[in-house]
Amino acid sequence: MANQNNQILKNTNAQILDEFNASIMFDKELYAQDIKGSIAHSQMLCEQGILTLEEQKSIESGLLQVKNEIESGEFKFSLAYEDIHMAVENRLTEIIGEPGKRLHTARSRNDQVATDFRLYVQDKSVSVKAQLKELVETFVTVAGKYTTTLIPGMTHLQHAQPLNFGYHLLAYANMFKRDFERFESSYERNNYCPLGSAALAGTPHNINRDSTSQKLGFISPTIHAMDTVSDRDFALEILFNISTCMMHISRISEELILWSSYEFQFVRMSDEYATTSSIMPQKKNPDVPELLRGKTGRVYGNLISLLTVMKGLPLAYNKDTQEDKEGVFDSVKTVEISISILNEVIKTMIVNTDKMENACKIGHLSATDLADFLVQKQNMPFRTAYYITKDVVTKANELKKDISELTIDEIRSASSELKDVSEEIVMYLDLRNSMNARNSFGGTSSMQTESQIKYFEEWLSK
Ligand code: ARG
């Protein structure tokens, strides 16, 4: 009885360990890259006379069959074959016999996994880039409709200066364009092929790394085998790029949440993207942008977690590195869904231009214009103009008016320095004029906003 119990315990331990050790449950995601890499490797081995043409042909068609089996759901994934590399090789050998056993000549799972994972990261960088371009296009298109709609520009979440809403949206077009460029430059930097690095030091076989590199779409092979099998910078880069992109998604989400609150009412999200409360029947909750904001946290977690995995690893390959994949898969899926949802939210949001414009009449948004007027027209030092403007703001508060609503007499009576001020000043305090006055390059004027839209349209058409 005691013996039997021991046996059960041993079996359980073995199974727990198999599960603990294996990555097949998640790295099956890399099956297409694994098969692509193996086909290229077999072709190179054949070119080099290491495999016969017959063997290579049999390997290639066998690998394509394995691919079909995986894609049709026929393939049996089992813990017996630890990871996707072993699973594919084993099934290949079951199908084609002897030649299957020759495939792993002159490579190791260490360069194999580095190649598969890098191919995955490169593929995803390209597809996320395409999504980001669409997102930029959406922001630019919506911005184009609101280049004259006033919205309070804020600093410290306090009313500061009037903007147009198109200009505000273009800030996000800029962020997502930078994200696009980050994915692009990481792609360029990492576009080198690990295959042929073997376990850590290269191989005595007469391989041709240029050939596999070319077949797999890389620029050229990496130049140091040991560095290559221990390097996960490419994975960290995509995690960072995704984190930054999610941070931007989170910031617009935060603004959407604020803007759709009762206090703002600047936008209303289409009903599909708002949910009701289970207890308060009157409510419309911004769950979707809240989730976009919330999911940003786990994406940051994935970045920090891989940085932490890597920080103490001696050269070269260590099994710790197997922990690189789930976080990347999770971050990629999260950013893909987040970009496509945000894209729809922005396309379908209903903008309440009246609320935006009315909100501009609170908080003396054109106060800086009064100071700027005194500097420009009366050659006053800015600091002096600043204090005089403060007096005008006090006056406006006493009258329960916004500075943009003051009459010339009210302005003149606010400070002895202003008693003869030109009537022109009233125009300068007008909110729309104030917005359009900021016509410096990169400023908020409708003209600058329009020309920035042109700039983006050109960028998008490339
Ligand atoms: N499943 C492993 C990983 O994801 C593949 C490489 C294993 N290499 C080894 N020598 N154990 O990292």
Coordinates of C-alpha atoms and ligand atoms in Angstrom, one line a residue:
M1 CA 0.0 0.0 0.0
A2 CA 2.8 2.4 1.0
N3 CA 4.6 1.4 -2.1
Q4 CA 1.6 2.0 -4.3
N5 CA 1.2 5.5 -2.8
N6 CA 4.8 6.3 -3.5
Q7 CA 4.3 5.2 -7.1
I8 CA 1.3 7.6 -7.4
L9 CA 3.3 10.4 -5.8
K10 CA 6.2 9.8 -8.3
N11 CA 3.9 9.8 -11.2
T12 CA 2.3 13.0 -10.1
N13 CA 5.7 14.6 -9.5
A14 CA 6.8 13.6 -13.0
Q15 CA 3.7 15.1 -14.5
I16 CA 4.0 18.3 -12.5
L17 CA 7.6 18.6 -13.6
D18 CA 6.7 17.9 -17.2
E19 CA 4.1 20.6 -17.1
F20 CA 6.5 22.9 -15.3
N21 CA 9.3 22.4 -17.8
A22 CA 7.2 22.5 -21.0
S23 CA 6.3 25.5 -23.1
I24 CA 4.2 23.7 -25.7
M25 CA 1.0 25.0 -24.1
F26 CA 1.9 28.5 -25.2
D27 CA 4.8 28.3 -27.7
K28 CA 2.6 26.5 -30.2
E29 CA 1.7 30.1 -31.2
L30 CA 5.1 30.0 -33.0
Y31 CA 4.3 26.9 -35.2
A32 CA 4.2 28.9 -38.5
Q33 CA 7.6 30.5 -37.8
D34 CA 9.1 27.2 -36.6
I35 CA 8.0 25.5 -39.8
K36 CA 9.2 28.3 -42.0
G37 CA 12.6 28.3 -40.3
S38 CA 12.9 24.6 -40.6
I39 CA 12.1 24.6 -44.3
A40 CA 14.7 27.3 -44.9
H41 CA 17.2 25.4 -42.8
S42 CA 16.6 22.2 -44.8
Q43 CA 17.0 24.0 -48.1
M44 CA 20.3 25.4 -47.0
L45 CA 21.5 22.0 -45.8
C46 CA 20.6 20.6 -49.2
E47 CA 22.5 23.5 -51.0
Q48 CA 25.5 22.6 -48.9
G49 CA 25.3 18.9 -49.7
I50 CA 24.5 18.0 -46.1
L51 CA 21.0 16.7 -47.1
T52 CA 20.2 15.0 -50.4
L53 CA 17.6 16.7 -52.6
E54 CA 15.3 13.7 -51.9
E55 CA 15.7 14.1 -48.2
Q56 CA 15.1 17.8 -48.4
K57 CA 12.0 17.4 -50.5
S58 CA 10.6 14.8 -48.1
I59 CA 11.3 17.1 -45.1
E60 CA 9.7 20.1 -46.8
S61 CA 6.5 18.3 -47.7
G62 CA 6.4 16.6 -44.3
L63 CA 6.7 20.0 -42.6
L64 CA 3.9 21.4 -44.8
Q65 CA 1.7 18.4 -43.7
V66 CA 2.5 19.1 -40.1
K67 CA 1.5 22.7 -40.7
N68 CA -1.8 21.6 -42.2
E69 CA -2.5 19.3 -39.3
I70 CA -1.9 22.1 -36.8
E71 CA -4.1 24.5 -38.8
S72 CA -7.0 22.0 -39.2
G73 CA -6.9 21.2 -35.4
E74 CA -5.9 17.6 -36.1
F75 CA -2.5 17.9 -34.5
K76 CA -2.2 16.4 -31.0
F77 CA -0.2 18.7 -28.7
S78 CA 1.2 16.7 -25.9
L79 CA 3.5 17.4 -22.9
A80 CA 5.7 14.5 -24.1
Y81 CA 7.2 16.9 -26.6
E82 CA 8.2 19.8 -24.4
D83 CA 8.0 22.6 -26.9
I84 CA 6.9 23.5 -30.4
H85 CA 10.3 22.6 -31.8
M86 CA 10.3 19.1 -30.4
A87 CA 6.6 18.6 -31.3
V88 CA 7.1 19.5 -34.9
E89 CA 10.3 17.5 -35.4
N90 CA 8.8 14.5 -33.8
R91 CA 5.6 14.6 -35.9
L92 CA 7.7 15.1 -39.0
T93 CA 9.7 12.0 -38.2
E94 CA 6.5 10.0 -37.6
I95 CA 5.3 11.1 -41.1
I96 CA 8.5 10.8 -43.1
G97 CA 10.8 8.5 -41.0
E98 CA 14.6 8.7 -41.3
P99 CA 15.1 12.0 -43.1
G100 CA 13.1 13.7 -40.3
K101 CA 15.9 12.8 -37.9
R102 CA 18.4 14.7 -40.1
L103 CA 16.7 18.0 -39.9
H104 CA 18.3 19.1 -36.7
T105 CA 21.8 18.8 -38.1
A106 CA 23.8 22.0 -37.5
R107 CA 21.3 23.8 -35.4
S108 CA 20.2 23.8 -31.8
R109 CA 16.8 24.7 -30.2
N110 CA 18.7 27.7 -28.9
D111 CA 19.1 29.3 -32.3
Q112 CA 15.9 27.8 -33.4
V113 CA 13.8 29.4 -30.7
A114 CA 15.7 32.7 -31.2
T115 CA 14.8 32.6 -34.9
D116 CA 11.2 31.6 -34.4
F117 CA 10.6 34.3 -31.8
R118 CA 12.3 37.0 -33.7
L119 CA 10.3 36.1 -36.8
Y120 CA 7.1 36.4 -34.7
V121 CA 8.2 39.8 -33.3
Q122 CA 9.1 41.0 -36.8
D123 CA 5.7 39.8 -38.2
K124 CA 3.8 41.5 -35.4
S125 CA 5.8 44.7 -35.7
V126 CA 4.6 44.9 -39.3
S127 CA 1.0 44.2 -38.6
V128 CA 0.8 46.5 -35.6
K129 CA 2.3 49.3 -37.7
A130 CA -0.4 48.9 -40.2
Q131 CA -3.0 49.2 -37.5
L132 CA -1.3 52.3 -36.1
K133 CA -1.4 53.9 -39.6
E134 CA -5.2 53.3 -39.7
L135 CA -5.5 54.8 -36.2
V136 CA -3.6 57.9 -37.2
E137 CA -5.8 58.3 -40.2
T138 CA -8.9 58.2 -38.0
F139 CA -7.5 60.9 -35.7
V140 CA -6.6 63.0 -38.7
T141 CA -10.0 62.6 -40.4
V142 CA -12.0 63.4 -37.3
A143 CA -9.6 66.3 -36.5
G144 CA -10.4 67.7 -40.0
K145 CA -14.0 68.2 -39.0
Y146 CA -13.3 70.3 -35.9
T147 CA -10.5 72.7 -36.8
T148 CA -12.7 75.7 -35.8
T149 CA -14.5 74.1 -32.9
L150 CA -13.3 75.7 -29.6
I151 CA -12.3 73.5 -26.6
P152 CA -10.6 74.7 -23.4
G153 CA -7.0 73.8 -23.5
M154 CA -5.8 72.8 -20.0
T155 CA -2.7 72.6 -17.9
H156 CA -3.0 71.0 -14.5
L157 CA -6.6 70.1 -15.6
Q158 CA -7.4 73.8 -15.2
H159 CA -8.6 75.9 -18.1
A160 CA -5.6 77.6 -19.7
Q161 CA -6.0 78.8 -23.3
P162 CA -8.6 78.1 -26.1
L163 CA -7.7 75.4 -28.6
N164 CA -9.6 73.9 -31.5
F165 CA -10.7 70.4 -31.0
G166 CA -9.0 69.2 -34.2
Y167 CA -5.7 70.4 -32.8
H168 CA -6.3 68.5 -29.6
L169 CA -7.0 65.3 -31.5
L170 CA -3.9 65.8 -33.7
A171 CA -1.8 65.5 -30.5
Y172 CA -2.8 61.9 -30.5
A173 CA -2.1 61.5 -34.2
N174 CA 1.5 62.6 -33.4
M175 CA 1.8 60.1 -30.6
F176 CA 0.6 57.2 -32.7
K177 CA 2.8 58.2 -35.5
R178 CA 5.8 58.1 -33.2
D179 CA 4.6 54.6 -32.1
F180 CA 4.6 53.6 -35.7
E181 CA 8.1 54.8 -36.1
R182 CA 9.3 53.0 -33.0
F183 CA 8.0 49.7 -34.3
E184 CA 9.6 50.5 -37.6
S185 CA 13.1 51.3 -36.2
S186 CA 13.0 48.2 -33.9
Y187 CA 12.2 46.2 -36.9
E188 CA 15.2 47.5 -38.8
R189 CA 17.5 47.1 -35.8
N190 CA 16.5 43.5 -35.2
N191 CA 16.2 42.3 -38.8
Y192 CA 19.2 39.9 -38.5
C193 CA 19.0 36.1 -38.5
P194 CA 19.9 34.0 -35.5
L195 CA 19.7 30.7 -37.3
G196 CA 23.1 28.9 -37.5
S197 CA 24.3 30.2 -34.2
A198 CA 23.6 26.7 -33.0
A199 CA 23.9 26.0 -29.2
L200 CA 26.2 28.9 -28.4
A201 CA 29.4 28.8 -30.4
G202 CA 28.5 28.0 -34.0
T203 CA 28.8 24.6 -35.7
P204 CA 31.5 22.5 -37.4
H205 CA 29.2 21.8 -40.3
N206 CA 29.7 23.7 -43.5
I207 CA 26.6 25.8 -43.3
N208 CA 25.6 28.9 -45.2
R209 CA 24.0 31.4 -42.8
D210 CA 23.6 34.0 -45.6
S211 CA 21.3 31.6 -47.4
T212 CA 19.0 31.0 -44.5
S213 CA 19.0 34.6 -43.5
Q214 CA 17.9 35.6 -47.1
K215 CA 15.3 32.9 -47.3
L216 CA 13.7 34.1 -44.1
G217 CA 13.6 37.8 -45.1
F218 CA 16.4 39.1 -42.8
I219 CA 19.0 41.5 -43.9
S220 CA 21.9 39.2 -42.9
P221 CA 22.9 36.8 -40.2
T222 CA 23.7 38.0 -36.7
I223 CA 27.5 38.2 -36.2
H224 CA 28.1 36.6 -32.8
A225 CA 26.6 33.2 -32.0
M226 CA 26.8 33.4 -28.2
D227 CA 25.3 36.9 -28.1
T228 CA 22.6 35.8 -30.4
V229 CA 21.3 32.8 -28.4
S230 CA 21.2 34.8 -25.2
D231 CA 19.8 38.0 -26.7
R232 CA 16.2 39.0 -26.1
D233 CA 16.5 42.7 -26.8
F234 CA 14.2 42.3 -29.7
A235 CA 11.5 41.0 -27.4
L236 CA 12.1 43.7 -24.9
E237 CA 11.9 46.3 -27.6
I238 CA 8.5 45.2 -28.8
L239 CA 7.3 45.1 -25.2
F240 CA 8.5 48.7 -24.7
N241 CA 7.0 49.8 -28.0
I242 CA 3.7 48.3 -27.0
S243 CA 3.9 49.8 -23.5
T244 CA 4.4 53.2 -24.9
C245 CA 1.6 52.8 -27.4
M246 CA -0.7 51.6 -24.6
M247 CA 0.3 54.5 -22.5
H248 CA -1.0 56.8 -25.3
I249 CA -4.1 54.7 -25.7
S250 CA -4.6 55.0 -21.9
R251 CA -4.2 58.8 -22.0
I252 CA -6.9 59.3 -24.7
S253 CA -9.1 56.8 -22.8
E254 CA -8.7 58.9 -19.7
E255 CA -9.7 62.0 -21.7
L256 CA -12.7 60.2 -23.2
I257 CA -13.8 59.1 -19.7
L258 CA -13.6 62.7 -18.5
W259 CA -15.2 64.2 -21.6
S260 CA -18.1 61.8 -21.4
S261 CA -18.8 62.6 -17.7
Y262 CA -21.8 64.7 -16.7
E263 CA -19.5 67.5 -15.8
F264 CA -17.9 67.8 -19.2
Q265 CA -20.4 66.3 -21.7
F266 CA -18.0 67.1 -24.6
V267 CA -18.4 63.7 -26.2
R268 CA -20.8 60.8 -26.0
M269 CA -19.6 57.4 -26.8
S270 CA -21.6 55.3 -29.2
D271 CA -23.9 53.0 -27.3
E272 CA -21.9 49.9 -28.3
Y273 CA -18.9 51.2 -26.3
A274 CA -20.8 52.2 -23.1
T275 CA -22.5 49.8 -20.8
T276 CA -25.3 50.2 -18.3
S277 CA -25.0 49.7 -14.6
S278 CA -26.6 46.5 -13.0
I279 CA -28.1 48.6 -10.2
M280 CA -28.5 52.2 -11.5
P281 CA -30.7 52.1 -14.6
Q282 CA -30.0 55.7 -15.6
K283 CA -26.2 55.1 -16.1
K284 CA -24.0 54.8 -19.2
N285 CA -20.6 53.7 -18.1
P286 CA -17.4 54.2 -20.2
D287 CA -16.3 50.6 -19.6
V288 CA -14.5 50.3 -22.9
P289 CA -12.0 53.2 -22.4
E290 CA -11.7 52.1 -18.7
L291 CA -10.5 48.7 -19.9
L292 CA -8.2 50.2 -22.4
R293 CA -6.7 52.3 -19.6
G294 CA -6.6 49.2 -17.3
K295 CA -5.0 46.8 -19.7
T296 CA -2.1 49.2 -20.0
G297 CA -1.0 48.0 -16.5
R298 CA -0.6 44.4 -17.5
V299 CA 1.4 45.4 -20.6
Y300 CA 3.8 47.3 -18.4
G301 CA 4.0 44.3 -16.2
N302 CA 5.1 42.1 -19.1
L303 CA 7.9 44.5 -19.9
I304 CA 9.1 44.7 -16.4
S305 CA 8.8 41.0 -16.0
L306 CA 11.1 40.2 -19.0
L307 CA 13.6 42.9 -18.0
T308 CA 13.7 41.2 -14.6
V309 CA 14.1 37.7 -16.1
M310 CA 17.0 38.9 -18.2
K311 CA 19.0 40.9 -15.7
G312 CA 20.9 38.1 -14.0
L313 CA 21.4 35.6 -16.7
P314 CA 25.0 34.4 -17.3
L315 CA 25.9 33.8 -21.0
A316 CA 24.7 32.0 -22.9
Y317 CA 21.2 30.3 -23.2
N318 CA 19.4 29.6 -19.9
K319 CA 16.0 28.1 -19.5
D320 CA 14.8 31.2 -17.8
T321 CA 14.5 32.7 -21.3
Q322 CA 11.5 30.4 -21.9
E323 CA 9.6 32.9 -19.8
D324 CA 10.0 35.5 -22.6
K325 CA 7.0 34.3 -24.6
E326 CA 3.8 34.5 -22.8
G327 CA 4.2 38.2 -21.9
V328 CA 5.0 39.1 -25.5
F329 CA 2.0 37.1 -26.8
D330 CA -0.2 38.7 -24.2
S331 CA 1.1 42.3 -24.9
V332 CA 0.7 41.8 -28.7
K333 CA -2.8 40.5 -28.4
T334 CA -3.7 43.3 -26.0
V335 CA -2.3 46.1 -28.2
E336 CA -3.9 44.6 -31.3
I337 CA -7.4 44.6 -29.8
S338 CA -6.9 47.9 -28.1
I339 CA -5.9 49.7 -31.2
S340 CA -8.8 48.4 -33.2
I341 CA -11.3 49.2 -30.5
L342 CA -10.0 52.7 -29.9
N343 CA -10.1 53.2 -33.7
E344 CA -13.9 52.5 -33.7
V345 CA -14.5 54.5 -30.5
I346 CA -12.9 57.6 -32.1
K347 CA -14.7 57.1 -35.4
T348 CA -18.1 56.7 -33.8
M349 CA -18.0 59.2 -30.9
I350 CA -20.5 62.0 -30.9
V351 CA -19.0 65.4 -30.3
N352 CA -21.0 68.0 -28.5
T353 CA -19.5 71.2 -30.0
D354 CA -21.8 73.5 -28.1
K355 CA -20.7 72.1 -24.7
M356 CA -17.0 72.5 -25.8
E357 CA -17.5 76.1 -26.9
N358 CA -19.5 77.0 -23.8
A359 CA -16.9 75.5 -21.6
C360 CA -14.5 78.0 -23.1
K361 CA -16.4 80.9 -21.6
I362 CA -15.3 79.8 -18.1
G363 CA -11.9 80.4 -16.7
H364 CA -10.7 83.5 -18.6
L365 CA -9.0 81.5 -21.3
S366 CA -8.0 84.6 -23.3
A367 CA -6.3 86.3 -20.3
T368 CA -2.8 85.6 -21.8
D369 CA -4.0 87.5 -24.9
L370 CA -4.5 90.6 -22.9
A371 CA -1.0 90.4 -21.6
D372 CA 0.4 89.6 -25.1
F373 CA -1.6 92.7 -26.5
L374 CA 0.0 95.0 -23.9
V375 CA 3.5 93.6 -24.8
Q376 CA 3.0 93.8 -28.5
K377 CA 1.1 97.0 -28.9
Q378 CA 2.3 99.1 -25.9
N379 CA 5.8 97.7 -25.6
M380 CA 5.1 96.8 -22.0
P381 CA 7.4 94.4 -20.2
F382 CA 5.6 91.0 -20.0
R383 CA 5.7 90.8 -16.2
T384 CA 4.1 94.2 -15.8
A385 CA 1.4 93.2 -18.4
Y386 CA 0.9 90.0 -16.4
Y387 CA 0.0 91.9 -13.2
I388 CA -2.3 94.3 -15.0
T389 CA -4.1 91.3 -16.6
K390 CA -4.6 89.9 -13.2
D391 CA -6.5 93.1 -12.2
V392 CA -8.7 92.6 -15.3
V393 CA -9.4 89.0 -14.2
T394 CA -10.3 90.2 -10.7
K395 CA -12.7 92.8 -12.3
A396 CA -14.3 90.1 -14.5
N397 CA -14.8 87.9 -11.5
E398 CA -16.5 90.8 -9.6
L399 CA -18.8 91.2 -12.6
K400 CA -19.3 87.5 -12.8
K401 CA -18.2 87.6 -16.4
D402 CA -15.5 85.8 -18.4
I403 CA -12.7 88.1 -19.6
S404 CA -13.8 87.5 -23.2
E405 CA -17.2 89.1 -22.4
L406 CA -16.0 92.4 -20.9
T407 CA -16.8 95.6 -22.7
I408 CA -14.1 98.2 -23.4
D409 CA -15.3 100.4 -20.5
E410 CA -15.2 97.5 -18.1
I411 CA -11.6 96.7 -19.2
R412 CA -10.6 100.4 -18.9
S413 CA -11.9 100.6 -15.4
A414 CA -10.0 97.5 -14.2
S415 CA -6.6 99.2 -14.0
S416 CA -5.3 102.8 -14.1
E417 CA -2.8 101.5 -16.7
L418 CA -5.6 100.6 -19.0
K419 CA -7.7 103.8 -18.8
D420 CA -6.7 104.8 -22.4
V421 CA -6.3 101.3 -23.9
S422 CA -7.4 101.0 -27.5
E423 CA -10.7 99.5 -28.3
E424 CA -8.9 96.9 -30.3
I425 CA -8.3 95.0 -27.1
V426 CA -11.9 93.7 -27.1
M427 CA -11.1 91.8 -30.4
Y428 CA -8.0 90.3 -28.9
L429 CA -10.0 88.8 -26.0
D430 CA -12.5 87.1 -28.3
L431 CA -12.0 83.4 -27.8
R432 CA -11.8 82.3 -31.4
N433 CA -9.4 85.2 -32.2
S434 CA -7.4 84.1 -29.3
M435 CA -7.2 80.5 -30.7
N436 CA -6.3 81.8 -34.1
A437 CA -3.7 84.2 -32.8
R438 CA -1.5 81.2 -31.8
N439 CA -0.4 80.9 -35.4
S440 CA 3.3 80.1 -34.6
F441 CA 4.5 76.9 -36.2
G442 CA 3.0 74.0 -34.3
G443 CA 0.5 76.3 -32.7
T444 CA -3.3 75.8 -32.3
S445 CA -4.6 78.3 -34.9
S446 CA -7.0 76.8 -37.4
M447 CA -4.5 77.6 -40.1
Q448 CA -1.7 75.7 -38.4
T449 CA -4.0 72.8 -37.6
E450 CA -5.0 72.6 -41.3
S451 CA -1.5 72.6 -42.4
Q452 CA -0.6 69.9 -39.9
I453 CA -3.5 67.9 -41.3
K454 CA -2.0 68.3 -44.8
Y455 CA 1.3 67.0 -43.4
F456 CA -0.4 63.9 -42.0
E457 CA -2.3 63.3 -45.2
E458 CA 1.0 63.3 -47.1
W459 CA 2.6 61.0 -44.5
L460 CA -0.4 58.6 -44.7
S461 CA -0.3 58.5 -48.5
K462 CA 3.3 57.2 -48.5
Ligands
ARG1 N1 11.4 25.9 -25.1 C1 12.7 26.5 -25.1 C2 12.6 28.1 -25.0 O1 11.5 28.5 -25.2 C3 13.5 26.2 -26.3 C4 14.9 26.2 -26.2 C5 15.4 25.1 -25.4 N2 16.8 24.9 -25.4 C6 17.3 24.2 -24.5 N3 18.6 24.0 -24.6 N4 16.7 23.7 -23.4 O2 13.5 28.8 -24.6

